Structures are given as C-alpha cells and as structure tokens.
Short mmCIF file of C-alpha atoms in Angstrom, two decimals:
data_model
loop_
_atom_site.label_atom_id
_atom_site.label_comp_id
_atom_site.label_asym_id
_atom_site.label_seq_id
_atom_site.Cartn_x
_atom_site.Cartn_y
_atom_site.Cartn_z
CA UNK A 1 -22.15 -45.51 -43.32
CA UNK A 2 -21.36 -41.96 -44.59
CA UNK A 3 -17.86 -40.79 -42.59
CA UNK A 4 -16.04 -37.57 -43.21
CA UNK A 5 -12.92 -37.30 -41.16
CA UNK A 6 -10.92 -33.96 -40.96
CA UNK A 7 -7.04 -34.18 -39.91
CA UNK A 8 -4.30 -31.61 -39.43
CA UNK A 9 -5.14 -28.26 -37.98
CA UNK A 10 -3.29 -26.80 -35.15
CA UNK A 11 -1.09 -24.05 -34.15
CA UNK A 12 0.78 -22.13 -36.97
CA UNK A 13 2.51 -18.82 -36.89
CA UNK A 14 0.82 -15.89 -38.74
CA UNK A 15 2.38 -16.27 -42.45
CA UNK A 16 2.54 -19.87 -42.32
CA UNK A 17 0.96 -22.88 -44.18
CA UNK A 18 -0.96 -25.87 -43.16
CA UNK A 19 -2.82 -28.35 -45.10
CA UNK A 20 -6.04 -29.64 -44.18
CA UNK A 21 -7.44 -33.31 -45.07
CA UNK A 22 -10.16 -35.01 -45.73
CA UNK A 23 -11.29 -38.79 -45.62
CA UNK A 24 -13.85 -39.81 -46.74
CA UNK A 25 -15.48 -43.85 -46.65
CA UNK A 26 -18.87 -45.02 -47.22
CA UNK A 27 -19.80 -43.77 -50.37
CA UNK A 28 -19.07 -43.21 -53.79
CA UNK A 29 -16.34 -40.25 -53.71
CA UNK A 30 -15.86 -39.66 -56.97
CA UNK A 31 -19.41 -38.68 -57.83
CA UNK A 32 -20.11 -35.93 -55.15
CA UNK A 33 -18.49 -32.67 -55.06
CA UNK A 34 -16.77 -31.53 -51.70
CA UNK A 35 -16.78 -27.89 -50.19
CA UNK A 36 -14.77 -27.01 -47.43
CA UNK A 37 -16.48 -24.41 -44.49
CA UNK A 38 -14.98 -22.80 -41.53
CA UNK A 39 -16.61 -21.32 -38.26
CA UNK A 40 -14.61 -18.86 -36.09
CA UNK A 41 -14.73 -19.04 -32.56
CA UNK A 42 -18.24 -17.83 -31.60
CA UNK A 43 -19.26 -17.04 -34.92
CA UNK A 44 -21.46 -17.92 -37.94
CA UNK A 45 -20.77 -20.42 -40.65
CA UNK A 46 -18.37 -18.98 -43.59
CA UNK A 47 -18.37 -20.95 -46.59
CA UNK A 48 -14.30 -21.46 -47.73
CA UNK A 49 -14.13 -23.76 -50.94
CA UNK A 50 -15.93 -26.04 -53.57
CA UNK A 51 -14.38 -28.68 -55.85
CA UNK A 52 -16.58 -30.39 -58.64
CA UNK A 53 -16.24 -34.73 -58.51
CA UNK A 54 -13.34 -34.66 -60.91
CA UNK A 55 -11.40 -31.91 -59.68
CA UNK A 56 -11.76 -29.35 -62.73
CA UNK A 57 -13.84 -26.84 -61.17
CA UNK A 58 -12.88 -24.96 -57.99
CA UNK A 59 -13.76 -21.78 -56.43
CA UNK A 60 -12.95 -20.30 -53.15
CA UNK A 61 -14.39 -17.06 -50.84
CA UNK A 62 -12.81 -13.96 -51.73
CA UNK A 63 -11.57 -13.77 -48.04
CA UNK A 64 -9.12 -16.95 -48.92
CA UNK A 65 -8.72 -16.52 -52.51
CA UNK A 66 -4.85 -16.63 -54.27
CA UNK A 67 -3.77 -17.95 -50.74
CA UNK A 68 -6.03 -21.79 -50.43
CA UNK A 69 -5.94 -24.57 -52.85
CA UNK A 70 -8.49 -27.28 -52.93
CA UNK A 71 -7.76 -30.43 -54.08
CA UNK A 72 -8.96 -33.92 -54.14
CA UNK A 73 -7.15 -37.42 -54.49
CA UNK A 74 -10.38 -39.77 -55.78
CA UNK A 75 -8.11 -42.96 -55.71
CA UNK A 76 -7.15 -41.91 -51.76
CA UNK A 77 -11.18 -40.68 -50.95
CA UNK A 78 -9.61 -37.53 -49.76
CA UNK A 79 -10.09 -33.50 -50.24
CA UNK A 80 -7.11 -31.66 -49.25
CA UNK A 81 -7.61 -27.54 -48.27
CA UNK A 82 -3.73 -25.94 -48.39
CA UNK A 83 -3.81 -22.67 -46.09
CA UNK A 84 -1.15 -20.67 -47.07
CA UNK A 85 -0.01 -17.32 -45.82
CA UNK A 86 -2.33 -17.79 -42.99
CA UNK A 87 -3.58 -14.93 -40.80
CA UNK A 88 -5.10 -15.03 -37.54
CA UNK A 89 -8.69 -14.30 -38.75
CA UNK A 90 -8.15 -17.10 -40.69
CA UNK A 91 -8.10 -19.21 -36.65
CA UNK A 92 -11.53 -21.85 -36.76
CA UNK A 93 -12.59 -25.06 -36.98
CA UNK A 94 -12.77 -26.45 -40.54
CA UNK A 95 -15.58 -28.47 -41.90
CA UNK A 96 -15.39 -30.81 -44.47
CA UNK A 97 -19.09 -32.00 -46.35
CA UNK A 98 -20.20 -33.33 -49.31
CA UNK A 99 -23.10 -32.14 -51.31
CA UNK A 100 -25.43 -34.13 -53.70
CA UNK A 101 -26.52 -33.04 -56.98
CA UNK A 102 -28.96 -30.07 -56.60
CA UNK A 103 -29.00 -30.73 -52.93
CA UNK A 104 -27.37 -29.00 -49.80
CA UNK A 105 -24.40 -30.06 -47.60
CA UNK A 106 -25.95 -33.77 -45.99
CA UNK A 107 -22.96 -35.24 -44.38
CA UNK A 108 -20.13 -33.13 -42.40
CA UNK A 109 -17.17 -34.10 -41.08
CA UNK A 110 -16.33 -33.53 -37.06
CA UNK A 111 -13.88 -30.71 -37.72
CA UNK A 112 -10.59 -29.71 -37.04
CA UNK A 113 -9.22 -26.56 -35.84
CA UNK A 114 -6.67 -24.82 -36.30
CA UNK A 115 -4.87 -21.63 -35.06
CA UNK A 116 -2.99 -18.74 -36.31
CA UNK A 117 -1.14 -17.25 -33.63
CA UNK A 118 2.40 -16.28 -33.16
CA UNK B 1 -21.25 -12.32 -54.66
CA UNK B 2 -24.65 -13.76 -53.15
CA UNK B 3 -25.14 -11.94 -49.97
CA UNK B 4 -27.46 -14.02 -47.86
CA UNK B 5 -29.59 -12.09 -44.59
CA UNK B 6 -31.34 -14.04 -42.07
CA UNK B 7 -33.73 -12.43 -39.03
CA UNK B 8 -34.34 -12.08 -36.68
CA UNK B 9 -30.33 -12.80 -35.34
CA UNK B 10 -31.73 -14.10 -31.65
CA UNK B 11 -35.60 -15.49 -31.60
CA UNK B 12 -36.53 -16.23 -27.93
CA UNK B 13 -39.55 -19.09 -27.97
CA UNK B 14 -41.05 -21.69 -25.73
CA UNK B 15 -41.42 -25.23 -26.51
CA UNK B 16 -45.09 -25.36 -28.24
CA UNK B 17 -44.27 -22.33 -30.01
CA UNK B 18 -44.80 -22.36 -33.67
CA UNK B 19 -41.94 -19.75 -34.88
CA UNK B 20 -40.24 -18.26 -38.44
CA UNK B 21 -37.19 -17.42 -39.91
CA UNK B 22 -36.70 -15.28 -42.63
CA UNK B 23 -34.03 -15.22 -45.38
CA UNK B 24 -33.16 -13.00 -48.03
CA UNK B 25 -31.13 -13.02 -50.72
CA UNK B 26 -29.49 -9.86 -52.70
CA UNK B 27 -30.51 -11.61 -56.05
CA UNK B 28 -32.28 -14.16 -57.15
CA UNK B 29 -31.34 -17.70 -56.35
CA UNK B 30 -34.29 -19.93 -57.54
CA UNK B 31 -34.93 -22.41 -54.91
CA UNK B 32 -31.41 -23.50 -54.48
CA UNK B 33 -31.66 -22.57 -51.01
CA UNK B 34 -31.09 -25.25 -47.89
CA UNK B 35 -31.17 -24.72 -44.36
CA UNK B 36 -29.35 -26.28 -41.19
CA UNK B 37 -29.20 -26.64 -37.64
CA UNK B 38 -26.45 -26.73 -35.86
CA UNK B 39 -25.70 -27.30 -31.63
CA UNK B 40 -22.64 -25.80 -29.56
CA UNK B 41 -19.58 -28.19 -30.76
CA UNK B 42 -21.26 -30.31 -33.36
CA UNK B 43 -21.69 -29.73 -37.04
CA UNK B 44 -24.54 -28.54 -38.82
CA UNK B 45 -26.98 -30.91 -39.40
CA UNK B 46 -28.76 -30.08 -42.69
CA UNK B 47 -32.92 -29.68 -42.21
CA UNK B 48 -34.25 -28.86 -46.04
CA UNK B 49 -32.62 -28.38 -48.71
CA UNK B 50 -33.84 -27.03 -52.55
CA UNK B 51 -36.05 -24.68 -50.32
CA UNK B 52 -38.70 -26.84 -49.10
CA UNK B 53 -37.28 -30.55 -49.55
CA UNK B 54 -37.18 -31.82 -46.03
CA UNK B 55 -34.01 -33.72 -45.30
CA UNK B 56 -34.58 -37.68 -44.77
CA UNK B 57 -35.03 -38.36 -40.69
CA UNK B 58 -36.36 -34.24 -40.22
CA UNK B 59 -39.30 -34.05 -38.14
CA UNK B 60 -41.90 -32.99 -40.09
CA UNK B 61 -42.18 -30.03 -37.65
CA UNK B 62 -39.64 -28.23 -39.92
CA UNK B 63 -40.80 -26.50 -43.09
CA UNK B 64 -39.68 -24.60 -45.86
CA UNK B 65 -40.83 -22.30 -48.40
CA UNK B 66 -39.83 -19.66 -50.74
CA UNK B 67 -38.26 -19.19 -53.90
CA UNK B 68 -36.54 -16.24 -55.96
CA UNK B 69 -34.85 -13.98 -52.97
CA UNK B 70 -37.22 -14.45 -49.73
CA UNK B 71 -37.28 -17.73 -47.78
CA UNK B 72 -38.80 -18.98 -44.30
CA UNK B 73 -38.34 -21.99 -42.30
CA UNK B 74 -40.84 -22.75 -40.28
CA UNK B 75 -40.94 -25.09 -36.46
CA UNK B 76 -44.28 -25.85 -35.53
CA UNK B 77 -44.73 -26.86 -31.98
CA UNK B 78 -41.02 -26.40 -30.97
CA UNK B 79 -39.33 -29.60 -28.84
CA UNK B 80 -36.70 -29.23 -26.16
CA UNK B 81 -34.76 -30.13 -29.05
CA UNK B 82 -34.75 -27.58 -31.13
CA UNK B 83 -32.80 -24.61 -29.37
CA UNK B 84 -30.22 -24.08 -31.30
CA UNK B 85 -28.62 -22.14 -34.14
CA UNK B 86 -29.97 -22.21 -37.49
CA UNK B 87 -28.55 -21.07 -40.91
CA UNK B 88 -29.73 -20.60 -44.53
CA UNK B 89 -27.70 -21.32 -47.63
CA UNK B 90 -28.03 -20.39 -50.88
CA UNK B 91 -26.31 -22.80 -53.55
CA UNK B 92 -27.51 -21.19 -57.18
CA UNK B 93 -23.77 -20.01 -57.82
CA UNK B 94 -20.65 -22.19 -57.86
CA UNK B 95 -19.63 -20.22 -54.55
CA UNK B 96 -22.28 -20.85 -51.49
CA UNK B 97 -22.95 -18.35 -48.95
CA UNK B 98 -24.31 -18.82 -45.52
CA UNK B 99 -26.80 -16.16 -43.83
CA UNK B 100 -25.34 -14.98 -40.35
CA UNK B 101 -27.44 -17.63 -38.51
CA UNK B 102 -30.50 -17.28 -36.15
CA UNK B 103 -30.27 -18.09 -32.52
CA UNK B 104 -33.51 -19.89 -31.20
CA UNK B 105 -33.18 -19.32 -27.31
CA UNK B 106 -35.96 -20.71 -24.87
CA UNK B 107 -37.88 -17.79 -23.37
#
C-alpha cells in the first residue's frame, strides 16, 4: 500500500536550518510529482513546494521562496524540503503528498512538525 | 498568484442536512480544482478532484461542480461523519493554492 513517511522536524532557533524528509514505498516514485504543504497551529492549509517526477521543475510559495529547496532522491524514494533561515511563522506541521497526473493530492504523509523558537 | 476564497469560513448543519460550499478563484483555473477534508490531527483526505471527479472510496454524498473561477461542493444528507474542515485547491498553475478552509460544525 501507498505510505508517505515524514522525518525530522523539531525545535530550531530562529535563523536556523532543518531538513525535512520524505519516504515514500508502495508505488512507483519516479512517475508522480511530490509537493510539500504546511499547516500552522490552528490554521488553514498553506501550500509550500512542488517538484516534477524527475526533479527539473520546482517552485515554491513566495512566503518560503530563496530560503527552501526541494529535492528528490528517486533511487532512495525520498523528497527532501531544506528550511533554511527559518522564522517562527515558519513553526507547523509539514505534509508530504503525492499528486497524479491532472489529479489532486491522494495520498499524504502523517506529518512532522517542527518549531522555530529561540 | 492564484488567490483561492472559500465561504462561508464556519457552516453550522445537522446531520440530514444537505449543505454548500463555495469557492472562488481570482482567475480562471479550468476545472483543475480538488477538494479535501480534513479532521483535528489527521491529514487531509482528498474528496474530488478535477472539480467534480469523486475520489475512489468517497461517499457518493459528496459532489462537485464548477469550472472557470466559481466552484461548490456539495454533502447531501450529512453523517456524523462529516464535521470537519474542508478545503478547495486549485492546481491550473505549477504553484497550488489552498482556499482558507470551511468549518462544518453540528448545529
């Protein structure tokens, strides 16, 4: 079966780095593209960052963009999300999920969260 | 950017309730449009997806429709089960963009 499963958030200091993975098992990785999305405590879902099958396209939300990197290791199964220069409003749990051709986000990971705090 | 609105923010209901949710879009965005539920400390669970595609294993309860920039999702005859958050999601650009989310709270 279909398993996404999110490791290393915690607690980092404001200005800090972390990076985020990714593992995914029970289907094809290298044919789905793989976003990354965030939800702040008590708040809506924020979309973070996309990266095609391959790797060569990327894009990010303005709120992160020039400080995360998306990446993806298709002979490891795993997306990677480095956080630099992190700031507290950057603080939520991170969701990995895949997404079909032409079709929404139909498998999420559990989540991991981290936070920015000094 | 894709700005994505959903109303109304909080939607009070009683199970049997048939009930709507409306999302907009500042431009046009085809039908490239899904839509999720999602419980306190779980992950969204995606409902329909290309606007009105329902999601293998939905109840059939759950509908969508739309296209261009104004969307619905519709719960006929709401279940115990279906208090929760819900969220819209446009996908026509590279970049996706969640709505703000609509709270369905029993009444």
């Amino acid at each position: 079966q279909v398993q996404l499963v999110e490791s290393g958030g915690g607690v980092v200091q404001p200005g800090r780095s972390l990076r985020l993975s990714c593992a995914a098992s029970g289907f094809i990785f290298s044919n789905y593209a793989m976003h990354w999305v965030r939800q702040a405590p008590g708040k809506g879902l924020e979309w973070v960052a996309v990266i095609s099958y391959a790797g060569g396209n990327k894009d990010y939300a303005d709120s992160v963009k020039g400080r995360f990197t998306i990446s993806r290791d298709n002979s490891k199964n795993t997306v990677y999300l480095q956080m630099n220069s992190l700031r507290a409003e950057d603080t939520a749990v991170y969701y990995c999920a895949r997404r079909p051709q032409g079709q929404g986000l139909d498998y999420w990971g559990q989540g991991t969260l981290v936070t920015v705090s000094s | 950017d894709i700005q994505m609105t959903q109303s109304p923010s909080t939607l009070s209901a009683s199970a049997g309730d048939r009930v709507t949710i409306t999302c907009r879009a500042s431009q046009s965005i085809s039908n490239w449009l899904a839509w999720y539920q999602q419980k306190p400390g779980k992950a969204p669970k995606i409902l329909i997806y290309k606007a009105s595609s329902l999601e293998s294993g939905v109840p059939s309860r759950f509908s969508g429709s739309g296209s261009g920039t104004e969307f619905t999702l519709n719960i006929s005859s709401l279940q115990p089960d279906d208090f929760a958050t819900y969220y819209c999601q446009q996908y026509n650009s590279y970049s996706h963009t969640f709505g703000q989310g609509t709270k369905l709270e029993i009444k």
